[in-house]
Short mmCIF file of C-alpha atoms and ligand atoms in Angstrom, two decimals:
data_model
loop_
_atom_site.label_atom_id
_atom_site.label_comp_id
_atom_site.label_asym_id
_atom_site.label_seq_id
_atom_site.Cartn_x
_atom_site.Cartn_y
_atom_site.Cartn_z
CA MET Y 64 -19.75 -31.65 -4.91
CA ASN Y 65 -17.06 -30.34 -2.76
CA VAL Y 66 -17.59 -26.60 -2.27
CA LYS Y 67 -14.04 -25.62 -1.69
CA THR Y 68 -12.29 -27.51 -4.45
CA SER Y 69 -14.66 -26.13 -7.09
CA PHE Y 70 -14.67 -22.44 -6.13
CA LEU Y 71 -10.96 -21.96 -5.70
CA LYS Y 72 -10.31 -23.47 -9.10
CA ASN Y 73 -12.80 -21.28 -10.93
CA LYS Y 74 -11.21 -18.88 -13.43
CA ILE Y 75 -11.25 -15.37 -11.92
CA ASN Y 76 -13.10 -12.68 -13.68
CA GLU Y 77 -10.91 -9.63 -13.13
CA ASP Y 78 -13.28 -7.09 -14.74
CA SER Y 79 -16.35 -7.91 -12.69
CA PRO Y 80 -15.35 -9.00 -9.20
CA ASN Y 81 -19.01 -9.61 -8.19
CA LYS Y 82 -18.92 -12.73 -10.41
CA ASN Y 83 -16.19 -14.40 -8.21
CA ILE Y 84 -16.46 -15.81 -4.85
CA VAL Y 85 -12.85 -14.83 -3.96
CA PRO Y 86 -10.92 -11.52 -4.29
CA VAL Y 87 -9.31 -11.24 -7.65
CA THR Y 88 -5.72 -11.54 -6.16
CA THR Y 89 -6.39 -14.81 -4.33
CA THR Y 90 -3.67 -17.39 -4.76
CA ILE Y 91 -2.42 -20.55 -3.26
CA ASN Y 92 1.32 -21.06 -2.90
CA SER Y 93 3.39 -24.17 -3.38
CA GLU Y 94 3.07 -24.88 0.35
CA HIS Y 95 -0.77 -24.84 -0.06
CA LYS Y 96 -1.18 -21.65 1.81
CA LEU Y 97 -3.79 -18.95 0.93
CA PHE Y 98 -2.65 -15.51 -0.13
CA ILE Y 99 -4.73 -12.36 -0.91
CA GLY Y 100 -3.11 -9.20 -2.29
CA GLU Y 101 0.14 -11.25 -2.19
CA CYS Y 102 -0.10 -11.31 1.62
CA SER Y 103 -0.17 -14.67 3.47
CA LEU Y 104 -3.30 -14.76 5.51
CA GLU Y 105 -1.53 -16.92 8.20
CA ASP Y 106 1.07 -14.13 8.54
CA LEU Y 107 -1.59 -11.55 8.86
CA VAL Y 108 -3.20 -13.36 11.72
CA SER Y 109 0.22 -13.80 13.46
CA LYS Y 110 0.69 -10.08 13.28
CA TYR Y 111 -2.84 -8.73 13.77
CA ASP Y 112 -4.69 -11.59 15.57
CA SER Y 113 -8.10 -12.93 14.78
CA PRO Y 114 -10.87 -12.60 13.85
CA LEU Y 115 -9.65 -10.36 11.16
CA TYR Y 116 -11.34 -8.45 8.30
CA VAL Y 117 -9.13 -8.28 5.29
CA LEU Y 118 -9.91 -5.98 2.25
CA ASP Y 119 -8.20 -6.45 -1.14
CA GLU Y 120 -7.44 -3.06 -2.74
CA ILE Y 121 -7.22 -4.38 -6.29
CA THR Y 122 -10.68 -6.00 -6.21
CA LEU Y 123 -12.18 -2.76 -4.77
CA ARG Y 124 -10.54 -0.69 -7.53
CA ASN Y 125 -11.48 -3.19 -10.26
CA SER Y 126 -15.12 -2.94 -9.17
CA CYS Y 127 -15.12 0.86 -9.17
CA LYS Y 128 -13.40 0.90 -12.60
CA ALA Y 129 -15.92 -1.49 -14.09
CA TYR Y 130 -18.80 0.84 -13.18
CA LYS Y 131 -16.98 3.89 -14.50
CA LYS Y 132 -15.91 2.11 -17.69
CA ALA Y 133 -19.42 0.69 -18.44
CA LEU Y 134 -21.05 4.08 -17.88
CA GLU Y 135 -18.70 5.66 -20.38
CA LYS Y 136 -19.30 2.81 -22.85
CA TYR Y 137 -23.10 2.69 -22.66
CA TYR Y 138 -24.32 6.09 -21.46
CA PRO Y 139 -23.76 8.98 -23.81
CA GLY Y 140 -24.79 11.59 -21.28
CA PRO Y 141 -23.17 12.67 -17.99
CA SER Y 142 -23.08 10.17 -15.18
CA LEU Y 143 -21.97 9.68 -11.58
CA PRO Y 144 -21.56 6.37 -9.79
CA ILE Y 145 -22.27 6.72 -6.05
CA TYR Y 146 -21.05 4.25 -3.46
CA ALA Y 147 -23.76 3.22 -0.97
CA SER Y 148 -21.67 3.61 2.14
CA LYS Y 149 -23.90 1.60 4.46
CA ALA Y 150 -22.26 -1.50 2.83
CA ASN Y 151 -18.98 -0.69 4.56
CA SER Y 152 -18.43 2.82 5.90
CA SER Y 153 -15.00 3.99 7.01
CA ILE Y 154 -12.59 6.88 6.36
CA PHE Y 155 -10.57 4.50 4.20
CA MET Y 156 -13.53 3.33 2.08
CA SER Y 157 -14.62 7.08 1.63
CA ASN Y 158 -11.17 7.93 0.50
CA LEU Y 159 -10.77 5.05 -1.94
CA ILE Y 160 -14.13 5.55 -3.63
CA ALA Y 161 -13.30 9.36 -3.92
CA SER Y 162 -10.06 8.52 -5.50
CA GLU Y 163 -11.98 6.51 -8.19
CA GLY Y 164 -14.25 9.50 -8.83
CA PHE Y 165 -17.25 8.08 -7.13
CA GLY Y 166 -19.79 10.00 -5.13
CA LEU Y 167 -21.21 8.52 -1.93
CA ASP Y 168 -24.61 8.04 -0.33
CA ALA Y 169 -25.12 8.37 3.41
CA VAL Y 170 -28.13 7.91 5.75
CA SER Y 171 -26.86 9.40 8.99
CA GLU Y 172 -24.66 12.20 10.34
CA GLY Y 173 -22.10 9.45 11.20
CA GLU Y 174 -21.91 8.29 7.55
CA LEU Y 175 -21.84 11.85 6.27
CA LEU Y 176 -19.01 12.79 8.59
CA THR Y 177 -17.10 9.69 7.63
CA ALA Y 178 -17.54 10.65 3.85
CA LEU Y 179 -16.31 14.15 4.46
CA LYS Y 180 -13.30 13.09 6.63
CA GLY Y 181 -12.44 10.51 3.92
CA GLY Y 182 -12.29 13.24 1.35
CA VAL Y 183 -15.44 12.76 -0.71
CA PRO Y 184 -16.36 16.22 -2.15
CA ASN Y 185 -19.63 17.51 -0.69
CA GLU Y 186 -21.16 18.02 -4.10
CA LYS Y 187 -20.86 14.29 -4.74
CA ILE Y 188 -22.60 13.18 -1.57
CA VAL Y 189 -26.30 12.47 -1.33
CA PHE Y 190 -28.19 12.15 1.94
CA HIS Y 191 -30.89 9.53 2.27
CA GLY Y 192 -33.13 8.33 5.08
CA ASN Y 193 -36.77 7.86 5.97
CA ASN Y 194 -36.47 9.60 9.40
CA LYS Y 195 -33.68 12.22 9.28
CA SER Y 196 -33.29 14.31 12.39
CA ASP Y 197 -33.41 18.11 12.35
CA LYS Y 198 -29.70 18.06 13.43
CA GLU Y 199 -28.88 15.80 10.44
CA ILE Y 200 -30.78 17.89 7.99
CA GLU Y 201 -29.06 21.07 9.31
CA PHE Y 202 -25.63 19.25 8.96
CA ALA Y 203 -26.50 18.42 5.36
CA ILE Y 204 -27.63 21.89 4.49
CA LYS Y 205 -24.66 23.61 6.12
CA ASN Y 206 -22.32 21.27 4.17
CA ASN Y 207 -24.15 21.80 0.90
CA ILE Y 208 -24.99 18.14 0.63
CA LYS Y 209 -27.87 17.15 -1.59
CA VAL Y 210 -30.89 15.72 0.37
CA ILE Y 211 -33.01 12.96 -1.04
CA VAL Y 212 -36.53 13.61 0.31
CA ASP Y 213 -38.25 10.48 1.40
CA ASN Y 214 -41.64 11.53 2.77
CA ASP Y 215 -43.92 14.51 3.65
CA HIS Y 216 -42.47 14.98 7.10
CA ASP Y 217 -39.00 15.11 5.54
CA LEU Y 218 -40.17 17.78 3.10
CA LYS Y 219 -41.80 19.83 5.86
CA ARG Y 220 -38.71 19.72 8.01
CA LEU Y 221 -36.49 20.75 5.05
CA GLU Y 222 -38.80 23.62 4.10
CA GLU Y 223 -38.81 24.95 7.67
CA ILE Y 224 -35.09 24.59 8.08
CA SER Y 225 -34.25 26.17 4.67
CA ASN Y 226 -36.66 29.02 5.48
CA SER Y 227 -34.98 29.64 8.87
CA PHE Y 228 -31.54 29.70 7.16
CA ASN Y 229 -32.86 31.57 4.22
CA HIS Y 230 -30.92 29.17 2.11
CA ASP Y 231 -31.80 27.70 -1.30
CA ILE Y 232 -31.52 23.92 -1.51
CA GLU Y 233 -31.69 21.40 -4.28
CA ILE Y 234 -33.41 18.14 -3.54
CA MET Y 235 -34.07 14.76 -5.16
CA VAL Y 236 -37.25 12.80 -4.47
CA ARG Y 237 -37.30 9.13 -3.69
CA PHE Y 238 -40.33 7.18 -4.87
CA THR Y 239 -41.31 3.49 -5.03
CA PRO Y 240 -41.71 2.55 -8.61
CA GLY Y 241 -43.84 -0.48 -7.90
CA ILE Y 242 -41.23 -2.97 -8.78
CA GLU Y 243 -40.55 -5.51 -6.14
CA CYS Y 244 -37.46 -7.67 -6.36
CA HIS Y 245 -36.67 -10.97 -4.82
CA THR Y 246 -33.33 -12.61 -5.52
CA HIS Y 247 -34.74 -15.00 -8.05
CA GLU Y 248 -37.94 -13.41 -9.23
CA TYR Y 249 -39.67 -10.08 -9.29
CA ILE Y 250 -43.23 -8.93 -9.44
CA ARG Y 251 -44.67 -5.57 -10.23
CA THR Y 252 -47.33 -4.20 -7.90
CA GLY Y 253 -49.57 -1.15 -8.08
CA SER Y 254 -48.17 0.34 -4.99
CA PHE Y 255 -45.20 -1.11 -3.25
CA ASP Y 256 -45.30 -1.90 0.51
CA SER Y 257 -42.14 -0.19 1.72
CA LYS Y 258 -41.23 2.30 4.45
CA PHE Y 259 -39.08 4.17 1.96
CA GLY Y 260 -40.13 6.86 -0.52
CA PHE Y 261 -43.30 8.40 -1.90
CA GLY Y 262 -45.83 6.12 -3.53
CA ILE Y 263 -45.80 6.65 -7.27
CA GLU Y 264 -49.56 7.65 -7.11
CA SER Y 265 -48.84 10.54 -4.62
CA LEU Y 266 -46.14 12.18 -6.91
CA GLY Y 267 -48.55 14.68 -8.63
CA ARG Y 268 -49.56 16.21 -5.31
CA LEU Y 269 -45.99 16.19 -4.10
CA PHE Y 270 -44.79 18.05 -7.19
CA GLU Y 271 -47.40 20.62 -6.67
CA VAL Y 272 -46.43 21.13 -2.96
CA ILE Y 273 -42.78 21.55 -3.96
CA SER Y 274 -43.62 24.17 -6.58
CA LYS Y 275 -45.11 26.27 -3.82
CA THR Y 276 -42.02 26.22 -1.58
CA LYS Y 277 -39.74 29.23 -1.28
CA HIS Y 278 -36.25 27.75 -1.14
CA ILE Y 279 -36.60 24.17 -2.39
CA LYS Y 280 -35.77 23.26 -6.00
CA LEU Y 281 -36.46 19.76 -7.19
CA THR Y 282 -33.60 18.59 -9.44
CA GLY Y 283 -33.61 14.81 -9.26
CA LEU Y 284 -35.49 11.58 -8.84
CA HIS Y 285 -34.36 8.49 -6.99
CA ALA Y 286 -35.54 4.89 -6.76
CA HIS Y 287 -33.92 1.81 -5.32
CA ILE Y 288 -35.69 -1.50 -5.86
CA GLY Y 289 -33.80 -3.98 -3.75
CA SER Y 290 -30.52 -5.74 -3.04
CA GLN Y 291 -28.67 -8.91 -4.18
CA ILE Y 292 -30.66 -8.85 -7.41
CA PHE Y 293 -29.68 -11.32 -10.18
CA GLU Y 294 -32.27 -10.24 -12.85
CA LEU Y 295 -31.73 -7.51 -15.24
CA ASP Y 296 -35.46 -7.02 -16.17
CA PRO Y 297 -36.43 -5.00 -13.07
CA HIS Y 298 -33.77 -2.36 -13.89
CA ASN Y 299 -34.81 -2.37 -17.54
CA ASP Y 300 -38.40 -1.53 -16.39
CA LEU Y 301 -37.14 1.04 -13.98
CA GLY Y 302 -35.50 3.37 -16.50
CA LYS Y 303 -38.77 3.67 -18.39
CA ILE Y 304 -40.83 4.31 -15.25
CA MET Y 305 -38.38 6.98 -14.08
CA VAL Y 306 -38.46 8.79 -17.45
CA ASP Y 307 -42.27 8.78 -17.18
CA VAL Y 308 -41.92 10.55 -13.83
CA ILE Y 309 -39.53 13.11 -15.35
CA LEU Y 310 -42.39 13.92 -17.79
CA GLN Y 311 -44.91 14.12 -14.98
CA ALA Y 312 -42.57 16.56 -13.04
CA LYS Y 313 -42.17 18.67 -16.18
CA ASP Y 314 -45.94 19.24 -16.16
CA PHE Y 315 -45.57 20.88 -12.75
CA GLY Y 316 -42.72 23.02 -13.90
CA HIS Y 317 -39.82 20.96 -12.49
CA ASN Y 318 -36.79 20.40 -14.58
CA ILE Y 319 -35.34 17.06 -13.60
CA LYS Y 320 -31.64 16.83 -14.42
CA GLU Y 321 -30.56 13.88 -12.25
CA LEU Y 322 -31.83 10.33 -12.35
CA ASN Y 323 -30.65 8.01 -9.66
CA VAL Y 324 -31.49 4.41 -10.24
CA GLY Y 325 -30.23 3.05 -6.85
CA GLY Y 326 -28.05 -0.07 -6.39
CA GLY Y 327 -28.83 -3.73 -5.93
CA LEU Y 328 -26.57 -5.71 -8.27
CA GLY Y 329 -25.94 -9.14 -6.61
CA ILE Y 330 -22.68 -10.91 -5.96
CA LYS Y 331 -21.60 -14.53 -5.99
CA TYR Y 332 -21.58 -15.83 -2.46
CA THR Y 333 -21.69 -19.53 -3.35
CA GLU Y 334 -21.32 -21.80 -6.39
CA GLU Y 335 -25.08 -21.62 -7.06
CA ASP Y 336 -25.03 -17.77 -7.36
CA ASP Y 337 -24.72 -16.45 -10.90
CA PRO Y 338 -25.14 -12.61 -10.91
CA PRO Y 339 -24.92 -10.50 -14.08
CA SER Y 340 -21.65 -8.69 -14.64
CA ILE Y 341 -21.22 -5.00 -13.74
CA ASP Y 342 -20.95 -4.28 -17.47
CA GLU Y 343 -24.33 -6.04 -18.22
CA TRP Y 344 -26.07 -4.27 -15.38
CA ILE Y 345 -24.94 -0.82 -16.39
CA LYS Y 346 -25.74 -1.63 -20.04
CA THR Y 347 -29.34 -2.55 -19.13
CA VAL Y 348 -29.78 0.61 -16.92
CA SER Y 349 -28.22 2.91 -19.52
CA LEU Y 350 -30.01 1.60 -22.56
CA SER Y 351 -33.42 1.72 -20.81
CA VAL Y 352 -32.97 5.37 -19.88
CA VAL Y 353 -31.56 6.36 -23.23
CA LYS Y 354 -34.34 4.66 -25.04
CA ALA Y 355 -37.10 6.20 -22.95
CA CYS Y 356 -35.46 9.72 -23.20
CA ASP Y 357 -35.16 9.34 -27.05
CA LYS Y 358 -38.73 8.37 -27.38
CA ASN Y 359 -39.83 11.45 -25.45
CA ASN Y 360 -37.34 13.91 -26.89
CA LEU Y 361 -35.75 14.61 -23.59
CA ASN Y 362 -32.22 15.57 -22.97
CA LEU Y 363 -30.25 12.81 -21.17
CA PRO Y 364 -30.22 13.44 -17.46
CA ILE Y 365 -27.15 12.96 -15.27
CA LEU Y 366 -27.41 9.08 -14.59
CA MET Y 367 -26.57 8.13 -11.12
CA CYS Y 368 -26.40 4.59 -9.65
CA GLU Y 369 -25.67 3.57 -6.12
CA PRO Y 370 -23.92 0.17 -5.85
CA GLY Y 371 -22.86 -0.92 -2.32
CA ARG Y 372 -22.49 -4.70 -2.10
CA SER Y 373 -21.06 -5.09 -5.62
CA ILE Y 374 -18.28 -2.61 -4.84
CA VAL Y 375 -17.00 -4.04 -1.59
CA SER Y 376 -18.36 -7.47 -0.79
CA THR Y 377 -16.09 -9.66 -2.86
CA ALA Y 378 -13.03 -7.60 -1.87
CA GLY Y 379 -13.53 -8.59 1.78
CA VAL Y 380 -12.82 -11.83 3.72
CA THR Y 381 -12.83 -12.63 7.33
CA ILE Y 382 -10.30 -14.98 9.01
CA TYR Y 383 -11.26 -16.86 12.13
CA LYS Y 384 -9.33 -19.27 14.29
CA ILE Y 385 -10.91 -22.67 15.09
CA GLY Y 386 -11.29 -23.41 18.86
CA SER Y 387 -13.50 -26.21 20.20
CA PHE Y 388 -15.08 -29.22 18.50
CA LYS Y 389 -18.21 -31.06 19.65
CA GLU Y 390 -19.36 -34.14 17.99
CA ILE Y 391 -22.96 -35.24 18.39
CA PRO Y 392 -22.74 -38.85 17.04
CA GLY Y 393 -25.03 -39.47 14.11
CA ILE Y 394 -26.16 -35.82 13.99
CA ARG Y 395 -23.38 -33.33 13.44
CA THR Y 396 -20.00 -31.97 14.51
CA TYR Y 397 -19.85 -28.43 15.70
CA LEU Y 398 -16.66 -26.45 15.16
CA SER Y 399 -16.45 -23.17 16.98
CA VAL Y 400 -14.64 -20.08 15.82
CA ASP Y 401 -13.44 -16.95 17.68
CA GLY Y 402 -16.07 -14.67 16.07
CA GLY Y 403 -19.64 -15.05 14.82
CA MET Y 404 -22.78 -13.02 14.82
CA SER Y 405 -21.14 -9.89 16.28
CA ASP Y 406 -18.75 -9.58 13.28
CA ASN Y 407 -21.15 -11.13 10.76
CA PRO Y 408 -24.84 -10.84 11.66
CA ARG Y 409 -26.09 -11.86 8.16
CA PRO Y 410 -26.36 -15.66 8.65
CA ILE Y 411 -28.45 -15.33 11.81
CA THR Y 412 -30.45 -12.37 10.42
CA TYR Y 413 -31.15 -13.52 6.84
CA GLN Y 414 -29.89 -17.15 6.80
CA SER Y 415 -27.22 -15.88 4.35
CA LYS Y 416 -24.85 -18.37 2.82
CA TYR Y 417 -21.13 -17.98 2.26
CA SER Y 418 -18.16 -19.99 1.05
CA ALA Y 419 -15.12 -20.77 3.10
CA CYS Y 420 -11.90 -22.76 3.19
CA LEU Y 421 -8.89 -23.48 5.41
CA VAL Y 422 -6.12 -20.90 5.12
CA ASN Y 423 -3.52 -23.61 5.19
CA ASN Y 424 -4.33 -26.32 2.70
CA PRO Y 425 -7.42 -24.69 1.17
CA LEU Y 426 -7.74 -27.37 -1.49
CA ASN Y 427 -7.43 -30.24 0.96
CA SER Y 428 -10.36 -32.56 0.22
CA ASN Y 429 -9.20 -35.85 1.70
CA SER Y 430 -11.85 -35.70 4.27
CA LYS Y 431 -15.57 -35.98 3.80
CA ASN Y 432 -16.08 -34.14 7.06
CA LYS Y 433 -18.93 -31.75 7.26
CA TYR Y 434 -18.93 -29.25 9.98
CA THR Y 435 -21.49 -26.86 11.49
CA VAL Y 436 -19.40 -23.73 12.00
CA ALA Y 437 -20.66 -21.98 15.15
CA GLY Y 438 -19.74 -18.55 16.48
CA LYS Y 439 -18.82 -17.97 20.16
CA HIS Y 440 -21.94 -15.96 21.13
CA CYS Y 441 -24.66 -17.05 23.55
CA GLU Y 442 -27.22 -17.89 20.95
CA SER Y 443 -27.95 -21.29 19.56
CA GLY Y 444 -28.59 -19.60 16.22
CA ASP Y 445 -25.09 -18.12 16.08
CA VAL Y 446 -24.11 -20.44 13.34
CA LEU Y 447 -22.00 -19.27 10.31
CA PHE Y 448 -22.33 -22.47 8.21
CA LYS Y 449 -24.77 -25.34 8.54
CA GLU Y 450 -22.80 -28.07 6.69
CA LEU Y 451 -19.40 -26.98 5.56
CA GLU Y 452 -16.94 -29.40 3.86
CA LEU Y 453 -13.66 -28.27 5.05
CA GLY Y 454 -11.19 -31.12 4.93
CA ASP Y 455 -9.22 -32.23 8.01
CA CYS Y 456 -8.89 -29.46 10.53
CA LYS Y 457 -7.97 -29.02 14.18
CA THR Y 458 -7.96 -26.52 16.93
CA GLY Y 459 -5.76 -23.57 16.02
CA ASP Y 460 -6.40 -23.81 12.26
CA LEU Y 461 -7.51 -20.73 10.45
CA ILE Y 462 -10.70 -20.48 8.31
CA CYS Y 463 -11.16 -17.88 5.56
CA VAL Y 464 -14.85 -16.89 4.88
CA PHE Y 465 -15.34 -15.09 1.53
CA GLY Y 466 -17.52 -12.33 0.43
CA THR Y 467 -17.69 -10.52 3.82
CA GLY Y 468 -16.67 -7.06 2.62
CA ALA Y 469 -20.21 -5.65 2.68
CA TYR Y 470 -22.80 -5.63 5.50
CA ASN Y 471 -20.47 -7.35 7.93
CA ASN Y 472 -18.18 -4.71 9.60
CA SER Y 473 -20.97 -2.06 8.99
CA MET Y 474 -23.56 -4.22 10.67
CA SER Y 475 -21.29 -5.54 13.44
CA SER Y 476 -22.16 -5.24 17.10
CA ASN Y 477 -20.55 -5.80 20.53
CA TYR Y 478 -22.94 -8.49 21.57
CA ASN Y 479 -21.53 -10.41 24.56
CA ARG Y 480 -19.07 -7.46 24.90
CA ILE Y 481 -16.97 -8.88 22.10
CA PRO Y 482 -14.63 -6.23 20.76
CA LYS Y 483 -14.83 -5.47 17.00
CA PRO Y 484 -12.09 -7.12 14.84
CA ALA Y 485 -9.32 -5.08 13.26
CA ALA Y 486 -9.47 -4.45 9.49
CA ILE Y 487 -6.46 -4.69 7.15
CA LEU Y 488 -5.96 -3.52 3.60
CA VAL Y 489 -3.84 -5.70 1.41
CA CYS Y 490 -2.05 -4.75 -1.82
CA ASN Y 491 1.02 -6.04 -3.64
CA GLY Y 492 2.37 -7.74 -0.59
CA GLU Y 493 1.79 -4.78 1.77
CA ALA Y 494 -0.70 -4.95 4.69
CA GLU Y 495 -1.98 -1.83 6.28
CA ILE Y 496 -4.31 -1.32 9.14
CA ILE Y 497 -7.50 0.55 8.28
CA GLN Y 498 -9.47 -0.14 11.50
CA LYS Y 499 -7.83 -0.80 14.82
CA ARG Y 500 -8.97 -3.83 16.86
CA GLU Y 501 -11.19 -2.86 19.75
CA SER Y 502 -10.25 -3.94 23.28
CA PRO Y 503 -12.58 -5.01 26.06
CA HIS Y 504 -11.50 -1.84 27.82
CA ASP Y 505 -12.80 0.29 24.86
CA LEU Y 506 -16.26 -1.12 25.49
CA LEU Y 507 -16.33 0.37 29.00
CA LYS Y 508 -15.83 3.90 27.58
CA TYR Y 509 -19.48 4.81 27.59
CA ASP Y 510 -20.57 3.09 30.79
CA VAL Y 511 -21.38 5.44 33.61
CA LEU Y 512 -21.85 4.50 37.29
CA PRO Y 513 -23.89 7.22 39.11
CA ASP Y 514 -21.98 8.69 42.09
CA ARG Y 515 -24.32 7.28 44.76
CA PHE Y 516 -23.52 3.74 43.58
CA ILE Y 517 -19.69 4.51 43.78
CA LYS Y 518 -20.28 5.60 47.42
CA GLN Y 519 -22.04 2.44 48.26
CA SER Y 520 -19.31 0.13 47.10
C1 LIG D 106 -28.78 -0.25 0.31
C2 LIG D 106 -28.97 0.74 -0.69
C3 LIG D 106 -28.17 0.76 -1.87
C4 LIG D 106 -27.09 -0.22 -2.14
O1 LIG D 106 -27.60 -1.49 -2.36
P1 LIG D 106 -26.63 -2.68 -2.74
O2 LIG D 106 -27.59 -3.89 -2.93
O3 LIG D 106 -25.74 -2.89 -1.64
O4 LIG D 106 -26.02 -2.32 -3.99
C5 LIG D 106 -28.31 1.84 -2.74
N1 LIG D 106 -29.24 2.78 -2.53
C6 LIG D 106 -30.05 2.78 -1.45
C7 LIG D 106 -31.05 3.88 -1.28
C8 LIG D 106 -29.98 1.71 -0.50
O5 LIG D 106 -30.78 1.79 0.56
#
């Protein structure tokens, strides 16, 4: 099966973008050129150069709206969807998700600052992390941002800092529910081997410790069971487990009013991927919480969820320019592009798979050529695709890689002193810059040559 001819002909699901490989506005014009957000990708590269990150506003907003709509439909209590900003953190993304009524989760002062600068209201931000610094905790407390306590050290630091400020704070507690998820299966274990959160068996002791603090009030529970998950059962089980923990906390006098079930809904990177829709995921999460609360005569808590990948991944593509070819007869043909592991570390880190096509003539299938698409970095493993059917192509042609909106820009590096690409927002034929392209000179900004070395030279 030819990857490209199938995926570009699939009917697009407008309501749940995570079920598509391509952004919802993807089209091919009569000259066989690829457009996203009614912008020609070829024109974008002429103007902004390559490699280029492109984000489609309509896909982003459709994803946000799908979460909001499904929460209204299936959850009769109050709710707040929260964007996991590590997926793609920028002032633009913070602003967009705030405009859709989302909250945001952050794990560092940098992500917190980006959220505040982008206009996310502080009461809708939650602060995660298994090793928050004192400076970060102080920043969160001063800005009235809710802290999700991850471990004993975290709690101790919070207690000392809140005492020294004489400042009351509300916290949520993160625990590991003993549900372990893999993409295609999941297992439940007694205690889950993870660096994040309190073990479920240690919660009784923790609840007692919190009751004795002066300024700390426990108001919420948090669990996050994994990422790129295609099953619904783990989240069905999670609701029930979390409601059991609400009851346990009640025994220690804590009134839990917020339940945060984390993120994890998968997206379609390749033809083989078939994730549930946003609607189905929210339905599962909501019904399991509602059912468990009804059974125990509990008022419905504020239901929070934290999608990252399923908000931004499908909205993003990366455009590369093809440079050199190297044919190893009888083995493979390498085709090198002008980016690679610095702008997308997922293939070398997790052997992640993507889909791609040529920007001009995306449906061209007159060639049976398979290419190994290599990046330009000094690592043999810097390979974006092992065997990609691409049709006839030559130096100077452009390749569009789909599904790169999440965990690409946010995980990018300057390995080999490669400057980070620009990022462009597209919508209704308009293209706007949301991240300037770095230059090699920018990369020198933090280098320091001690004086005595300057004198020597
Ligand atoms: C990464 C993460 C998320 C988002 O996960 P996705 O798979 O991108 O939806 C949500 N919550 C926490 C605590 C996370 O670490």
